[in-house]
Coordinates of N, CA and C in Angstrom, one line a residue:
M1 N -27.8 -13.0 10.7 CA -26.6 -12.3 10.4 C -26.9 -11.3 9.3
D2 N -26.3 -10.1 9.4 CA -26.5 -9.1 8.4 C -26.1 -9.5 7.0
T3 N -26.7 -8.9 6.1 CA -26.4 -9.1 4.7 C -25.2 -8.3 4.4
L4 N -24.2 -8.9 3.8 CA -23.0 -8.1 3.5 C -23.0 -7.9 2.0
C5 N -22.1 -7.0 1.5 CA -22.1 -6.7 0.1 C -20.6 -6.6 -0.4
E6 N -20.4 -6.4 -1.6 CA -19.1 -6.3 -2.2 C -18.3 -5.1 -1.6
Q7 N -19.0 -4.1 -1.1 CA -18.3 -3.0 -0.5 C -17.7 -3.4 0.8
D8 N -18.4 -4.2 1.6 CA -17.9 -4.8 2.8 C -16.7 -5.6 2.5
R9 N -16.8 -6.4 1.5 CA -15.7 -7.3 1.1 C -14.4 -6.5 0.7
W10 N -14.7 -5.4 0.0 CA -13.6 -4.5 -0.4 C -12.9 -3.9 0.8
M11 N -13.7 -3.4 1.8 CA -13.2 -2.7 3.0 C -12.4 -3.7 3.8
M12 N -12.9 -4.9 4.0 CA -12.1 -5.9 4.8 C -10.8 -6.3 4.0
S13 N -10.9 -6.4 2.7 CA -9.7 -6.7 1.9 C -8.7 -5.5 2.0
F14 N -9.2 -4.3 2.0 CA -8.3 -3.1 2.1 C -7.6 -3.1 3.5
Y15 N -8.4 -3.3 4.5 CA -7.8 -3.4 5.9 C -6.8 -4.5 6.0
R16 N -7.1 -5.6 5.4 CA -6.1 -6.8 5.4 C -4.8 -6.4 4.7
Y17 N -5.0 -5.8 3.5 CA -3.8 -5.5 2.8 C -2.9 -4.4 3.5
S18 N -3.6 -3.5 4.1 CA -2.8 -2.4 4.8 C -2.1 -3.1 6.0
E19 N -2.7 -4.0 6.7 CA -2.0 -4.7 7.8 C -0.8 -5.5 7.3
I20 N -1.0 -6.2 6.1 CA 0.1 -6.9 5.6 C 1.3 -6.0 5.3
N21 N 1.0 -4.8 4.7 CA 2.1 -3.9 4.4 C 2.8 -3.4 5.6
G22 N 2.0 -3.1 6.7 CA 2.6 -2.7 8.0 C 3.5 -3.8 8.5
A23 N 3.1 -5.0 8.4 CA 3.9 -6.1 9.0 C 5.2 -6.2 8.2
L24 N 5.1 -6.2 6.9 CA 6.3 -6.3 6.0 C 7.3 -5.1 6.3
F25 N 6.8 -3.9 6.4 CA 7.6 -2.7 6.7 C 8.3 -2.9 8.1
F26 N 7.5 -3.1 9.1 CA 8.1 -3.2 10.5 C 9.0 -4.4 10.6
G27 N 8.8 -5.5 9.9 CA 9.7 -6.6 10.0 C 11.0 -6.3 9.4
K28 N 11.0 -5.5 8.3 CA 12.3 -5.1 7.7 C 13.1 -4.1 8.6
I29 N 12.4 -3.2 9.2 CA 13.0 -2.2 10.1 C 13.6 -3.0 11.3
A30 N 12.7 -3.8 11.9 CA 13.2 -4.6 13.1 C 14.4 -5.4 12.8
A31 N 14.5 -6.0 11.6 CA 15.6 -6.8 11.3 C 16.9 -6.0 11.2
M32 N 16.8 -4.7 10.9 CA 18.0 -3.9 10.7 C 18.5 -3.3 12.0
L33 N 17.7 -3.3 13.1 CA 18.0 -2.6 14.3 C 18.9 -3.5 15.2
P34 N 19.7 -2.9 16.0 CA 20.5 -3.7 17.0 C 19.5 -4.2 18.1
A35 N 19.8 -5.2 18.8 CA 19.0 -5.7 19.9 C 18.8 -4.6 20.9
G36 N 17.7 -4.6 21.5 CA 17.4 -3.6 22.6 C 15.9 -3.3 22.6
P37 N 15.5 -2.4 23.5 CA 14.0 -2.1 23.7 C 13.3 -1.7 22.4
L38 N 14.0 -0.8 21.6 CA 13.3 -0.4 20.4 C 13.1 -1.6 19.4
Q39 N 14.1 -2.4 19.3 CA 13.9 -3.6 18.4 C 12.8 -4.5 18.9
A40 N 12.8 -4.7 20.2 CA 11.8 -5.5 20.9 C 10.4 -5.0 20.6
D41 N 10.2 -3.7 20.8 CA 8.9 -3.1 20.5 C 8.5 -3.2 19.0
L42 N 9.5 -3.0 18.2 CA 9.2 -3.1 16.7 C 8.9 -4.6 16.3
N43 N 9.5 -5.5 17.0 CA 9.2 -6.9 16.7 C 7.7 -7.2 17.1
K44 N 7.3 -6.7 18.3 CA 5.9 -6.9 18.7 C 5.0 -6.2 17.7
H45 N 5.3 -5.0 17.3 CA 4.5 -4.3 16.4 C 4.3 -5.0 15.1
F46 N 5.5 -5.5 14.6 CA 5.5 -6.3 13.4 C 4.6 -7.6 13.5
A47 N 4.7 -8.3 14.6 CA 3.9 -9.4 14.9 C 2.4 -9.1 15.0
D48 N 2.1 -8.0 15.6 CA 0.7 -7.5 15.7 C 0.1 -7.3 14.3
E49 N 0.8 -6.5 13.5 CA 0.3 -6.2 12.2 C 0.1 -7.5 11.4
S50 N 1.0 -8.5 11.5 CA 0.8 -9.7 10.8 C -0.5 -10.4 11.3
M51 N -0.7 -10.4 12.6 CA -1.9 -11.1 13.2 C -3.1 -10.3 12.7
H52 N -3.1 -9.0 12.6 CA -4.2 -8.2 12.2 C -4.6 -8.7 10.8
S53 N -3.7 -8.9 9.9 CA -4.0 -9.3 8.5 C -4.7 -10.7 8.6
W54 N -4.2 -11.5 9.5 CA -4.8 -12.9 9.6 C -6.2 -12.7 10.2
Y55 N -6.4 -11.8 11.2 CA -7.8 -11.6 11.7 C -8.8 -11.2 10.6
W56 N -8.3 -10.4 9.7 CA -9.2 -10.0 8.5 C -9.4 -11.2 7.6
T57 N -8.4 -11.9 7.4 CA -8.5 -13.1 6.5 C -9.5 -14.1 7.2
K58 N -9.4 -14.3 8.5 CA -10.3 -15.2 9.2 C -11.7 -14.6 9.2
A59 N -11.9 -13.4 9.3 CA -13.2 -12.7 9.3 C -13.9 -13.0 7.9
M60 N -13.1 -12.8 6.9 CA -13.6 -13.0 5.6 C -14.0 -14.5 5.4
D61 N -13.1 -15.4 5.8 CA -13.4 -16.8 5.8 C -14.7 -17.1 6.5
D62 N -14.9 -16.6 7.7 CA -16.1 -16.8 8.5 C -17.3 -16.3 7.8
L63 N -17.2 -15.3 7.0 CA -18.3 -14.7 6.2 C -18.4 -15.3 4.8
N64 N -17.6 -16.3 4.5 CA -17.6 -16.9 3.2 C -17.2 -16.0 2.1
Y65 N -16.3 -15.1 2.4 CA -15.7 -14.2 1.4 C -14.3 -14.5 1.1
K66 N -13.9 -14.2 -0.1 CA -12.5 -14.3 -0.4 C -12.0 -12.9 -0.6
S67 N -10.8 -12.6 -0.2 CA -10.3 -11.2 -0.3 C -10.1 -10.8 -1.7
I68 N -10.3 -9.5 -1.9 CA -10.1 -8.9 -3.2 C -8.6 -8.4 -3.3
R69 N -8.0 -8.6 -4.4 CA -6.6 -8.1 -4.6 C -6.7 -6.6 -4.6
I70 N -6.0 -6.0 -3.7 CA -5.9 -4.5 -3.6 C -4.5 -4.1 -4.1
K71 N -4.6 -3.1 -5.0 CA -3.3 -2.7 -5.7 C -2.4 -1.8 -4.9
N72 N -3.0 -0.9 -4.1 CA -2.2 0.0 -3.3 C -2.8 0.1 -1.9
A73 N -1.8 0.1 -1.0 CA -2.2 0.3 0.4 C -2.2 1.8 0.7
Y74 N -2.9 2.1 1.8 CA -3.0 3.5 2.2 C -1.6 4.0 2.4
Q75 N -0.7 3.2 3.0 CA 0.7 3.6 3.4 C 1.5 4.0 2.1
D76 N 1.1 3.4 1.0 CA 1.9 3.7 -0.2 C 2.0 5.1 -0.6
A77 N 1.0 5.9 -0.3 CA 1.0 7.3 -0.6 C 1.8 8.2 0.3
Y78 N 2.3 7.7 1.4 CA 3.1 8.5 2.3 C 4.4 9.0 1.7
L79 N 5.1 8.1 1.0 CA 6.4 8.6 0.4 C 6.2 9.8 -0.5
E80 N 5.2 9.7 -1.3 CA 5.0 10.9 -2.2 C 4.5 12.1 -1.5
A81 N 3.6 11.9 -0.5 CA 3.1 13.1 0.2 C 4.0 13.6 1.2
G82 N 4.7 12.8 1.9 CA 5.5 13.2 3.1 C 7.0 13.1 2.9
G83 N 7.4 12.4 1.9 CA 8.9 12.2 1.7 C 9.3 11.0 2.4
L84 N 10.5 10.5 2.1 CA 11.1 9.3 2.7 C 11.7 9.7 4.0
P85 N 11.3 9.0 5.1 CA 11.9 9.2 6.4 C 13.3 8.8 6.3
V86 N 14.2 9.6 7.0 CA 15.6 9.4 6.9 C 16.3 8.8 8.1
N87 N 15.5 8.7 9.2 CA 16.1 8.1 10.4 C 14.9 7.5 11.2
M88 N 15.3 6.8 12.3 CA 14.3 6.2 13.1 C 13.3 7.1 13.7
M89 N 13.7 8.3 14.1 CA 12.8 9.3 14.7 C 11.7 9.6 13.6
E90 N 12.1 9.8 12.4 CA 11.1 10.2 11.4 C 10.2 9.0 11.1
I91 N 10.7 7.8 11.1 CA 9.9 6.6 10.9 C 8.8 6.5 12.0
L92 N 9.2 6.8 13.2 CA 8.3 6.7 14.4 C 7.3 7.9 14.3
A93 N 7.8 9.1 13.9 CA 6.8 10.2 13.8 C 5.8 9.9 12.7
L94 N 6.2 9.4 11.6 CA 5.2 9.0 10.6 C 4.3 7.9 11.1
T95 N 4.8 6.9 11.7 CA 4.0 5.8 12.3 C 3.1 6.3 13.3
N96 N 3.5 7.2 14.1 CA 2.6 7.8 15.2 C 1.3 8.4 14.5
V97 N 1.6 9.1 13.4 CA 0.5 9.8 12.7 C -0.4 8.7 12.1
F98 N 0.2 7.8 11.4 CA -0.5 6.7 10.7 C -1.4 5.9 11.7
E99 N -0.8 5.5 12.8 CA -1.5 4.6 13.8 C -2.7 5.4 14.4
K100 N -2.6 6.7 14.5 CA -3.7 7.5 15.0 C -4.8 7.5 13.9
R101 N -4.4 7.6 12.7 CA -5.4 7.5 11.6 C -6.1 6.2 11.6
V102 N -5.4 5.1 11.8 CA -6.0 3.8 11.8 C -7.0 3.7 12.9
L103 N -6.7 4.2 14.1 CA -7.6 4.2 15.2 C -8.9 5.0 14.8
K104 N -8.7 6.1 14.2 CA -9.9 7.0 13.9 C -10.8 6.2 12.8
Q105 N -10.1 5.6 11.8 CA -10.9 4.9 10.8 C -11.6 3.7 11.4
Y106 N -11.0 2.9 12.3 CA -11.7 1.8 12.9 C -12.8 2.3 13.9
A107 N -12.6 3.4 14.6 CA -13.6 4.0 15.4 C -14.8 4.4 14.6
H108 N -14.5 5.0 13.5 CA -15.6 5.5 12.6 C -16.4 4.2 12.1
H109 N -15.7 3.2 11.7 CA -16.3 2.0 11.2 C -17.2 1.4 12.4
L110 N -16.7 1.4 13.6 CA -17.5 0.8 14.7 C -18.8 1.6 15.0
K111 N -18.8 2.8 14.6 CA -20.0 3.6 14.9 C -21.2 3.3 13.9
L112 N -20.9 2.6 12.8 CA -21.9 2.3 11.9 C -23.0 1.5 12.5
P113 N -24.3 1.9 12.3 CA -25.4 1.1 12.9 C -25.4 -0.3 12.2
N114 N -25.9 -1.3 12.9 CA -26.1 -2.6 12.3 C -24.8 -3.2 11.7
L115 N -23.7 -2.9 12.3 CA -22.5 -3.5 11.9 C -22.4 -5.0 12.1
N116 N -22.0 -5.7 11.1 CA -21.9 -7.2 11.2 C -21.1 -7.5 12.4
P117 N -21.5 -8.5 13.3 CA -20.8 -8.8 14.5 C -19.3 -9.4 14.2
V118 N -19.1 -10.1 13.1 CA -17.8 -10.6 12.8 C -16.9 -9.4 12.5
I119 N -17.3 -8.4 11.8 CA -16.5 -7.2 11.5 C -16.3 -6.4 12.8
K120 N -17.3 -6.3 13.6 CA -17.2 -5.5 14.8 C -16.2 -6.2 15.7
N121 N -16.3 -7.5 15.9 CA -15.3 -8.2 16.8 C -13.9 -8.2 16.3
T122 N -13.7 -8.2 15.0 CA -12.4 -8.1 14.4 C -11.8 -6.7 14.7
I123 N -12.6 -5.7 14.5 CA -12.1 -4.3 14.7 C -11.8 -4.2 16.2
D124 N -12.7 -4.6 17.1 CA -12.5 -4.5 18.5 C -11.1 -5.2 18.9
R125 N -10.9 -6.3 18.4 CA -9.7 -7.1 18.7 C -8.4 -6.3 18.3
I126 N -8.5 -5.7 17.1 CA -7.3 -5.0 16.6 C -7.1 -3.7 17.3
V127 N -8.1 -3.0 17.7 CA -8.0 -1.7 18.3 C -7.2 -1.7 19.6
E128 N -7.3 -2.8 20.3 CA -6.5 -2.9 21.5 C -5.0 -2.9 21.2
D129 N -4.6 -3.6 20.2 CA -3.2 -3.5 19.7 C -2.8 -2.1 19.2
E130 N -3.7 -1.5 18.5 CA -3.4 -0.2 17.9 C -3.1 0.8 19.0
K131 N -3.9 0.7 20.1 CA -3.7 1.6 21.2 C -2.3 1.4 21.8
W132 N -1.8 0.2 21.9 CA -0.5 -0.1 22.4 C 0.6 0.5 21.5
H133 N 0.3 0.3 20.2 CA 1.3 0.9 19.2 C 1.5 2.4 19.4
I134 N 0.4 3.1 19.6 CA 0.6 4.5 19.9 C 1.3 4.8 21.2
R135 N 1.0 4.0 22.2 CA 1.7 4.2 23.5 C 3.2 4.0 23.3
W136 N 3.6 2.9 22.7 CA 5.1 2.6 22.7 C 5.8 3.6 21.8
I137 N 5.2 4.0 20.7 CA 5.8 4.9 19.8 C 5.9 6.3 20.4
T138 N 4.9 6.7 21.2 CA 5.0 8.0 21.9 C 6.1 7.9 22.9
Q139 N 6.2 6.8 23.6 CA 7.3 6.7 24.6 C 8.7 6.7 23.9
A140 N 8.8 6.0 22.8 CA 10.1 6.0 22.1 C 10.4 7.4 21.6
L141 N 9.4 8.2 21.1 CA 9.7 9.5 20.6 C 10.1 10.4 21.7
N142 N 9.4 10.2 22.9 CA 9.8 11.0 24.1 C 11.3 10.8 24.5
E143 N 11.7 9.5 24.4 CA 13.1 9.2 24.7 C 14.0 9.8 23.6
M144 N 13.6 10.0 22.5 CA 14.4 10.6 21.4 C 14.5 12.1 21.5
K145 N 13.8 12.7 22.4 CA 13.9 14.2 22.5 C 15.3 14.7 22.9
K146 N 16.0 13.8 23.6 CA 17.4 14.2 24.0 C 18.3 14.3 22.8
K147 N 18.1 13.4 21.8 CA 18.9 13.4 20.6 C 18.4 14.4 19.6
Y148 N 17.1 14.5 19.4 CA 16.6 15.4 18.3 C 16.0 16.7 18.7
G149 N 15.6 16.7 20.0 CA 14.9 17.9 20.5 C 13.4 17.8 20.2
E150 N 12.6 18.3 21.2 CA 11.2 18.2 21.2 C 10.6 19.0 20.0
E151 N 11.2 20.1 19.7 CA 10.7 20.9 18.6 C 10.8 20.2 17.2
K152 N 11.9 19.6 17.0 CA 12.2 18.9 15.7 C 11.2 17.7 15.6
I153 N 11.0 17.0 16.7 CA 10.1 15.8 16.6 C 8.7 16.3 16.4
N154 N 8.2 17.4 17.1 CA 6.9 17.9 16.8 C 6.7 18.4 15.4
Q155 N 7.8 19.0 14.9 CA 7.7 19.5 13.5 C 7.5 18.3 12.5
K156 N 8.2 17.2 12.8 CA 8.1 16.0 11.9 C 6.7 15.4 12.0
I157 N 6.2 15.4 13.2 CA 4.8 14.9 13.4 C 3.8 15.7 12.7
L158 N 4.0 17.0 12.8 CA 3.1 18.0 12.1 C 3.2 17.8 10.6
H159 N 4.5 17.7 10.1 CA 4.7 17.4 8.7 C 4.0 16.2 8.2
Y160 N 4.1 15.1 8.9 CA 3.4 13.9 8.5 C 1.9 13.9 8.7
K161 N 1.4 14.7 9.7 CA 0.0 14.9 9.9 C -0.6 15.6 8.7
K162 N 0.1 16.6 8.2 CA -0.4 17.3 7.0 C -0.4 16.4 5.8
A163 N 0.6 15.6 5.6 CA 0.7 14.6 4.5 C -0.5 13.6 4.7
D164 N -0.7 13.2 5.9 CA -1.8 12.2 6.2 C -3.2 12.8 5.9
D165 N -3.4 14.1 6.2 CA -4.6 14.7 5.9 C -4.9 14.7 4.4
E166 N -3.8 15.0 3.7 CA -3.9 15.0 2.2 C -4.2 13.6 1.6
I167 N -3.5 12.6 2.2 CA -3.7 11.3 1.7 C -5.1 10.8 2.1
Y168 N -5.6 11.1 3.3 CA -6.9 10.6 3.7 C -8.0 11.3 2.8
K169 N -7.8 12.6 2.5 CA -8.8 13.3 1.7 C -8.8 12.6 0.3
D170 N -7.7 12.3 -0.3 CA -7.6 11.6 -1.5 C -8.3 10.2 -1.5
F171 N -8.0 9.5 -0.4 CA -8.6 8.2 -0.2 C -10.1 8.2 -0.1
V172 N -10.6 9.2 0.6 CA -12.1 9.3 0.8 C -12.7 9.7 -0.6
T173 N -12.0 10.6 -1.3 CA -12.5 11.0 -2.6 C -12.6 9.8 -3.6
E174 N -11.5 9.1 -3.6 CA -11.3 8.0 -4.5 C -12.3 6.8 -4.2
N175 N -12.6 6.7 -2.9 CA -13.5 5.6 -2.5 C -14.8 6.0 -1.9
Q176 N -15.2 7.2 -2.2 CA -16.5 7.8 -1.6 C -17.7 6.9 -1.9
Q177 N -17.8 6.4 -3.1 CA -19.0 5.6 -3.5 C -19.0 4.3 -2.6
R178 N -17.9 3.7 -2.4 CA -17.9 2.5 -1.6 C -18.2 2.8 -0.1
L179 N -17.6 3.9 0.4 CA -17.8 4.2 1.8 C -19.2 4.7 2.0
D180 N -19.8 5.5 1.1 CA -21.2 5.9 1.2 C -22.1 4.7 1.2
Y181 N -21.9 3.7 0.4 CA -22.7 2.6 0.3 C -22.7 1.8 1.6
V182 N -21.5 1.5 2.1 CA -21.4 0.8 3.4 C -22.2 1.5 4.5
M183 N -22.0 2.8 4.6 CA -22.6 3.6 5.6 C -24.2 3.6 5.4
H184 N -24.6 3.8 4.2 CA -26.1 3.8 3.9 C -26.7 2.5 4.2
K185 N -26.0 1.4 3.7 CA -26.5 0.1 3.9 C -26.7 -0.3 5.3
N186 N -25.8 0.1 6.1 CA -25.9 -0.2 7.6 C -26.9 0.7 8.3
S187 N -27.2 1.9 7.8 CA -28.1 2.8 8.5 C -29.6 2.4 8.2
I188 N -29.9 1.7 7.1 CA -31.3 1.4 6.8 C -31.8 0.1 7.3
K189 N -31.0 -0.6 8.1 CA -31.4 -2.0 8.6 C -32.3 -1.8 9.8

């Protein structure tokens, strides 16, 4: 098995904490919605995010790691960068952008050479759910075009995409040393 380092432990802890935040957020939103297809999809989304945090916990346990306490999740920066969503359409527009970022990050991580099989299997398992998240959110946004209009929804997605680009740039800058180390460590095996 590959040798892991504290940077791997940090990354798994970061992923775990982000999934916990997603579960808590979607659980609160789902609890407020009336029964129906939107609530049902949000309940599944909430359950998926909760399971993803458990998958990361299990992966760390399998690797004899304990999670690191992470102070801020990636999602925490959205309110400052993109503003508070004021309706369900805006929540879904933001979530659409965020879920696509998650898929890109996991895809990037999967491309690392010599990736530990426990980490790879955990990401592979999560990615299937993330793809479904994007599908159901896209479908829900399409159904909301009657109420909000396609242009307004596209504007919100673009607004949150710009915010996400800013957040990701800051995230990479803040964590460049950790990210570089993980990438370099995996490339030299």
